[in-house]
mmCIF file of C-alpha atoms in Angstrom:
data_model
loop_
_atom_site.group_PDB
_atom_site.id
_atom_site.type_symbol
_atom_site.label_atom_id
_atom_site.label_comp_id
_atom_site.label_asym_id
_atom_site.label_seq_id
_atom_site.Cartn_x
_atom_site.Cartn_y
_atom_site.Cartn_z
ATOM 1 C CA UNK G 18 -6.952 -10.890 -17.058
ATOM 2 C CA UNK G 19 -5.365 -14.783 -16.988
ATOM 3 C CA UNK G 20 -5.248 -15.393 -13.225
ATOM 4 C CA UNK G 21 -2.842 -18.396 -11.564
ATOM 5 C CA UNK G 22 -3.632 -20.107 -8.405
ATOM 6 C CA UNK G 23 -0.882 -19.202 -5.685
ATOM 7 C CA UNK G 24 -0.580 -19.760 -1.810
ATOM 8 C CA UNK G 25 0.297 -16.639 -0.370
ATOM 9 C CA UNK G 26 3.560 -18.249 0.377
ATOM 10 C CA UNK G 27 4.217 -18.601 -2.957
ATOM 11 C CA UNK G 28 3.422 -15.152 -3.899
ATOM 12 C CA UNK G 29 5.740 -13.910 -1.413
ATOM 13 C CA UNK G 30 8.719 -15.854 -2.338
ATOM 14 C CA UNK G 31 7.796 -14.973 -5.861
ATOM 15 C CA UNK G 32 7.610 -11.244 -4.968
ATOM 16 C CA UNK G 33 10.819 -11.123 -3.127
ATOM 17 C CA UNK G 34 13.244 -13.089 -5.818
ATOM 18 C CA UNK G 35 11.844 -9.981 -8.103
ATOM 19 C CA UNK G 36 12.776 -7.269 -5.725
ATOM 20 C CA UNK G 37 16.062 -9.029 -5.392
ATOM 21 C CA UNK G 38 17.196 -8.184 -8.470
ATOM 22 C CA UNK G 39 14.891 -5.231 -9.537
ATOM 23 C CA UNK G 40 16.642 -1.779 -9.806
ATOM 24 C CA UNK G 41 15.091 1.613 -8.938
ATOM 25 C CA UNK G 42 13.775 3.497 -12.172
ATOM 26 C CA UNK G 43 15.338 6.894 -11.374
ATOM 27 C CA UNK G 44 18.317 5.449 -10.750
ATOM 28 C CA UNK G 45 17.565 5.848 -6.577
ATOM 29 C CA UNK G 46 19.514 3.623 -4.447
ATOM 30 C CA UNK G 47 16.730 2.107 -2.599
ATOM 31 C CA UNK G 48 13.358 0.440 -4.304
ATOM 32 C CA UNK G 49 10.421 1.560 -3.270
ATOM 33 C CA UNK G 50 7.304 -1.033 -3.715
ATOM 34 C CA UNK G 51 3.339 -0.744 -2.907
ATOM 35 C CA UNK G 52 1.514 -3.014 -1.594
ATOM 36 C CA UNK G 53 -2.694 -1.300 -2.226
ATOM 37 C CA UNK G 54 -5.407 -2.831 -1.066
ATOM 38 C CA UNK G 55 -8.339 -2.520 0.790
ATOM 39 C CA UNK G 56 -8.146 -3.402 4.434
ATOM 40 C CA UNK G 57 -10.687 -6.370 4.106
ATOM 41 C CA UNK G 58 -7.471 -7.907 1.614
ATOM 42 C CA UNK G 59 -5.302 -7.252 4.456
ATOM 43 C CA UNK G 60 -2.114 -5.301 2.466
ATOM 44 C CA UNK G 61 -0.100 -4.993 5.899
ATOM 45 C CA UNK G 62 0.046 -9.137 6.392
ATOM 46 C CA UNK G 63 1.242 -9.331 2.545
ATOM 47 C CA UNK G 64 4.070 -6.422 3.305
ATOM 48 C CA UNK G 65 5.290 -7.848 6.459
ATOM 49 C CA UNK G 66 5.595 -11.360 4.986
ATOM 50 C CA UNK G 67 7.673 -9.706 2.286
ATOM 51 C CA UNK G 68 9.695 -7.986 4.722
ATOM 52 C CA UNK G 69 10.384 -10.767 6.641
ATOM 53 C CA UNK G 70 11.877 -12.818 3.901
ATOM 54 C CA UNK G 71 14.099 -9.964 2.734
ATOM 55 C CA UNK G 72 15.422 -9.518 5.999
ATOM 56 C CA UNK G 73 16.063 -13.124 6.043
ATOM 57 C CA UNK G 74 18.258 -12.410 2.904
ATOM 58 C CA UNK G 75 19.728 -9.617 4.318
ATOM 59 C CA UNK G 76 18.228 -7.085 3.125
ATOM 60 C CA UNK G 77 17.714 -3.624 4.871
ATOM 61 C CA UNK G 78 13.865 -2.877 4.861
ATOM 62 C CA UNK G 79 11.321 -0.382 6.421
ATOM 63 C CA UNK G 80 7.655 -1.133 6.106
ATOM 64 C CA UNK G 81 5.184 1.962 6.136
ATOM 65 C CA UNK G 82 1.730 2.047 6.896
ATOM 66 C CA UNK G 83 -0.663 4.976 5.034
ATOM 67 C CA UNK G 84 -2.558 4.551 8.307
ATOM 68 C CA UNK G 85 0.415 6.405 10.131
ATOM 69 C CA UNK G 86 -0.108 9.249 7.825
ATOM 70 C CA UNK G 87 -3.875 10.508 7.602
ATOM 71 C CA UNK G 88 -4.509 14.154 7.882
ATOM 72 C CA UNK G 89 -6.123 15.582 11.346
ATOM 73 C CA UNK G 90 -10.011 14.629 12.392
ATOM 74 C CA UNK G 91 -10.945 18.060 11.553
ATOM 75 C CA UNK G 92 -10.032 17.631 8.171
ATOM 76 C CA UNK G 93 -11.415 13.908 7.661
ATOM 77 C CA UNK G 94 -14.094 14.012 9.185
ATOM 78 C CA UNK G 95 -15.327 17.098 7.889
ATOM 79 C CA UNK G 96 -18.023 16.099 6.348
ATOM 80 C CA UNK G 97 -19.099 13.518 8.848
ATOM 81 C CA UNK G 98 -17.522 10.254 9.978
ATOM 82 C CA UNK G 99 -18.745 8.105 7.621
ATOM 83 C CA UNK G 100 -18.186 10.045 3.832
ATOM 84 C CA UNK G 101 -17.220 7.733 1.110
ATOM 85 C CA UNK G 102 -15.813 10.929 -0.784
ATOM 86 C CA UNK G 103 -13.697 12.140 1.912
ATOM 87 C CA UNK G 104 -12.213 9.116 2.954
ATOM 88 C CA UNK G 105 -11.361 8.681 -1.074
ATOM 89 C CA UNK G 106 -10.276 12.280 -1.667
ATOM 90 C CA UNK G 107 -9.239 13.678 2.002
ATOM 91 C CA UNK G 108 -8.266 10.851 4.238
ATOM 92 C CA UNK G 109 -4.759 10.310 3.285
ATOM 93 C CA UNK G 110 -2.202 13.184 3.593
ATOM 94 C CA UNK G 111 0.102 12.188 0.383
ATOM 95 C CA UNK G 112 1.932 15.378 0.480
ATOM 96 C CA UNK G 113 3.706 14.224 3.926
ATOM 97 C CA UNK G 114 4.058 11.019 2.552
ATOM 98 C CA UNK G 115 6.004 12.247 -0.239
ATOM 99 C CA UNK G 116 7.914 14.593 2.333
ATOM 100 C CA UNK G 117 8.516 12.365 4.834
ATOM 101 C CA UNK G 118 9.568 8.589 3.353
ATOM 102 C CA UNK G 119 9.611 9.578 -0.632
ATOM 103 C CA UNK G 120 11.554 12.734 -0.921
ATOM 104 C CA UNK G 121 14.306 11.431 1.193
ATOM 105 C CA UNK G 122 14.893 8.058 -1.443
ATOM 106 C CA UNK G 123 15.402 9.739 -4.600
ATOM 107 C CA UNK G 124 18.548 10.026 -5.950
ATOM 108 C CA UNK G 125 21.172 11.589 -3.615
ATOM 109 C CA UNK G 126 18.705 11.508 -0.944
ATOM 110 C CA UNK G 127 19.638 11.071 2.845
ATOM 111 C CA UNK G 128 17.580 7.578 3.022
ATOM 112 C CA UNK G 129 16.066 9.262 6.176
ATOM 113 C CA UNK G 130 12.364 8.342 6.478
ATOM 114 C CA UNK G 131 9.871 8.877 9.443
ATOM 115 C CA UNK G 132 7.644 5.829 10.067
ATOM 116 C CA UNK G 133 4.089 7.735 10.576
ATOM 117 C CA UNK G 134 3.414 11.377 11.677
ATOM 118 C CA UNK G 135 0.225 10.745 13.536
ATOM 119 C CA UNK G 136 -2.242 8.290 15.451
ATOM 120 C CA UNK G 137 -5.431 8.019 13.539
ATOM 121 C CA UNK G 138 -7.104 6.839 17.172
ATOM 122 C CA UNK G 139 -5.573 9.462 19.310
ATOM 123 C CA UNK G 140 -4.936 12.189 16.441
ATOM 124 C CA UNK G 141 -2.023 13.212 17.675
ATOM 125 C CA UNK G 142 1.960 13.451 16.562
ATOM 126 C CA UNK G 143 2.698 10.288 16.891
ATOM 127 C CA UNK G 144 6.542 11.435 17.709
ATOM 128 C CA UNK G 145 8.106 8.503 16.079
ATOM 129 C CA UNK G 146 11.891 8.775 15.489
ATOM 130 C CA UNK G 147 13.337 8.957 11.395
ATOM 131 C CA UNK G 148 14.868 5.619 10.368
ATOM 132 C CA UNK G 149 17.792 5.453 8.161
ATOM 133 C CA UNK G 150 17.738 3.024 5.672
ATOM 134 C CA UNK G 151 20.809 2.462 3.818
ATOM 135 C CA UNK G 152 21.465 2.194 0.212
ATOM 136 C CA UNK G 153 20.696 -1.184 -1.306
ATOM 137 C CA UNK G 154 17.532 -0.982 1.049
ATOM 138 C CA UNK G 155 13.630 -1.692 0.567
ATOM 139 C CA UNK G 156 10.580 0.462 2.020
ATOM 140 C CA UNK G 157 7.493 -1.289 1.428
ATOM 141 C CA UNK G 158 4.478 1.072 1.725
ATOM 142 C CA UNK G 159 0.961 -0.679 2.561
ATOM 143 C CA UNK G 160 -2.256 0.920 2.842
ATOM 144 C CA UNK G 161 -5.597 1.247 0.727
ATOM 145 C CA UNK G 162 -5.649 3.708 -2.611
ATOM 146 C CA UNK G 163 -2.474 4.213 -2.272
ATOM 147 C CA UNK G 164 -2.287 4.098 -6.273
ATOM 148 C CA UNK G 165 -2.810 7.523 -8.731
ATOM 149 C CA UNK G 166 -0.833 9.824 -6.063
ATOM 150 C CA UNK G 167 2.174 9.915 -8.523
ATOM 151 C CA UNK G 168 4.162 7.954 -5.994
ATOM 152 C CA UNK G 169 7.735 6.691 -7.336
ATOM 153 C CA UNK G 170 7.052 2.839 -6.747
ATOM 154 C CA UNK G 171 9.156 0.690 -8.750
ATOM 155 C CA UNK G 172 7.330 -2.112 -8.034
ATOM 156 C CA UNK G 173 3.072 -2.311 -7.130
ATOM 157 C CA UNK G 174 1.133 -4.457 -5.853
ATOM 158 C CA UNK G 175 -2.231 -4.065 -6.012
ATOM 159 C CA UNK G 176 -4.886 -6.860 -3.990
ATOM 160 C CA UNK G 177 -8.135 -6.893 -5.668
ATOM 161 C CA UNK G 178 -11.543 -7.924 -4.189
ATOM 162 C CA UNK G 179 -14.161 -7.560 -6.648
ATOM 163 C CA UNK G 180 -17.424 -5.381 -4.953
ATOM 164 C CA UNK G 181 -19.275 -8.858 -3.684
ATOM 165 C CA UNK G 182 -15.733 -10.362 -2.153
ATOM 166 C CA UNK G 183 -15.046 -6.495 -0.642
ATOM 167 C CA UNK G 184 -18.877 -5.835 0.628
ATOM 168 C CA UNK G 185 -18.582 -9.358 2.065
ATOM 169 C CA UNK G 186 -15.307 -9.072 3.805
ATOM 170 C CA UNK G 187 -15.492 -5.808 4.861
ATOM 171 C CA UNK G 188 -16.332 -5.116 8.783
ATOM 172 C CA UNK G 189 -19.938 -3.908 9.286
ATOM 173 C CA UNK G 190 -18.980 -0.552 11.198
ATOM 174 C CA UNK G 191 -16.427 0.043 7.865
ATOM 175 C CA UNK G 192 -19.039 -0.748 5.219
ATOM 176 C CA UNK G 193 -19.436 2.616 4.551
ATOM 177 C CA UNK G 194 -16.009 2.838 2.841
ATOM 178 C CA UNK G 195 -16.576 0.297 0.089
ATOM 179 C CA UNK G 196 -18.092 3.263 -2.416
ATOM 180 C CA UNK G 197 -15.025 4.717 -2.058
ATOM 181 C CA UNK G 198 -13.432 1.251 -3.600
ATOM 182 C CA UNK G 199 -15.380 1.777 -6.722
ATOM 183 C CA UNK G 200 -14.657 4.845 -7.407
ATOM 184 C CA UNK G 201 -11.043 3.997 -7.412
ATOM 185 C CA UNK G 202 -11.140 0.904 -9.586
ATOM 186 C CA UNK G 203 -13.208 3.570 -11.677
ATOM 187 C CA UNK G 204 -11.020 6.360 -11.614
ATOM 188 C CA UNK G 205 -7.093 5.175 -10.843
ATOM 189 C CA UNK G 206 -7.872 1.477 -12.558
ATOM 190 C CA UNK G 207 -5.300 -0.014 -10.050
ATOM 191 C CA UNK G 208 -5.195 -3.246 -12.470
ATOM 192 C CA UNK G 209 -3.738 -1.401 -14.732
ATOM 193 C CA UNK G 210 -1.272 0.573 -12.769
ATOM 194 C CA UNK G 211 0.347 -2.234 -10.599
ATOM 195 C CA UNK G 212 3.063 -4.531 -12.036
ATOM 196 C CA UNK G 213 1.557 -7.261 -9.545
ATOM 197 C CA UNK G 214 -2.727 -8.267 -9.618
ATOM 198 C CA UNK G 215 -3.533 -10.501 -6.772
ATOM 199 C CA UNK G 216 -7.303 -11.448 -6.655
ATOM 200 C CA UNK G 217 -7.891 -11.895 -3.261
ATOM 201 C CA UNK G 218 -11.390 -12.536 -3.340
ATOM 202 C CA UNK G 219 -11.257 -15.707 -1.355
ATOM 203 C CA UNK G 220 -8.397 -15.144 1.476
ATOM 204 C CA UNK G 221 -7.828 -19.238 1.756
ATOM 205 C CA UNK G 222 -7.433 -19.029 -2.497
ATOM 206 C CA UNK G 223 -5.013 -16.353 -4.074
ATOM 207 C CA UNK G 224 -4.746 -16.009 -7.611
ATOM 208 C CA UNK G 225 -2.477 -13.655 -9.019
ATOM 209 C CA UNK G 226 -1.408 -12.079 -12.642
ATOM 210 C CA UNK G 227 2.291 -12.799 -12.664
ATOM 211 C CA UNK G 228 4.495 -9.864 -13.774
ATOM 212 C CA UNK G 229 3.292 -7.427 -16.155
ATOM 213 C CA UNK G 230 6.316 -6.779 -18.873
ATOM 214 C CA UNK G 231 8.676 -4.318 -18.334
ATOM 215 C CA UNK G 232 8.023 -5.155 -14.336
#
């Protein structure tokens, strides 16, 4: 993959003037875009930048963390607290993320979408009320394998860290996680499936792919 040098600044602004004037696939009046990385490549910072600078343009958006939307501790941790193959294949409750924010933006949809459904720390309802966002409207979704769900982004980014930059960046009490990150680059191949590479190897030095065609 050719690779460009790009201050995350850059690759905001970049990522933005795209999404400006990028129309949903299915014809949905709101654009739904990914933002997948592991948490050592920090996806959230990325989405709230971007959601900043759309604001700043005027643009209605809702930023959603997968964090908000894990299934119950009895169900995750299942198999103990630290399984690389449950927190791949278990962790994440995609059906109520496809219920709750992706359901509600297809076509004729009520733009209705509910923030997160529970505390990961707490494990409860997290109670949060639905936010409407209005057509011509963004909801950037961040979170880690968040690609090969069959989620309707029409844009994704995907932040790689090869194994060495993830092992290295990763906090000691998550290390366990980081077989779960090769199975997915196995598996899903995120490279392929995003529109958007960043390496994010080095969090000082960016690099990304540009736009794949057709993104």
């Amino acid at each position: 993959m050719w690779w460009e040098a790009i201050s995350w600044t850059r690759l905001t602004q970049a990522l933005v003037e795209r999404i400006a004037t990028a129309e949903a696939e299915d014809g949905s009046p709101w654009l739904r875009v990914a933002v997948d990385g592991a948490p050592a490549a920090r996806p959230a910072e990325l989405a709230r930048g971007m959601a900043e600078e759309l604001r700043a343009r005027g643009r209605p958006v809702a930023v959603i963390g997968t964090g908000g939307f894990l299934r119950a501790a009895s169900l995750r941790f299942e198999y103990g607290r630290q399984d690389a193959d449950a927190y791949y294949d278990l962790w994440l409750d995609a059906g109520a993320l496809h219920r709750e924010v992706f359901a509600p933006l297809e076509p004729g949809g009520s733009g209705r979408v509910l923030p997160d459904l529970r505390d990961p720390v707490t494990d409860r309802a997290t109670r949060s009320p639905y936010l409407t966002v209005p057509p011509g409207g963004v909801v950037i979704v961040h979170g880690p394998l968040l690609l090969g769900h069959w989620f309707p982004f029409d844009l994704a980014v995907h932040l790689r860290m090869s194994p060495a930059a993830l092992a290295r960046h990763t906090d000691e009490a998550e290390a366990w996680t980081v077989p779960a990150f090769a199975r997915y680059a196995d598996e899903v191949r995120p490279e392929d499936a995003a529109q958007v590479v960043v390496r994010a190897d080095d969090p000082r030095r960016p690099a990304w792919s540009g736009f794949t065609a057709g993104a």
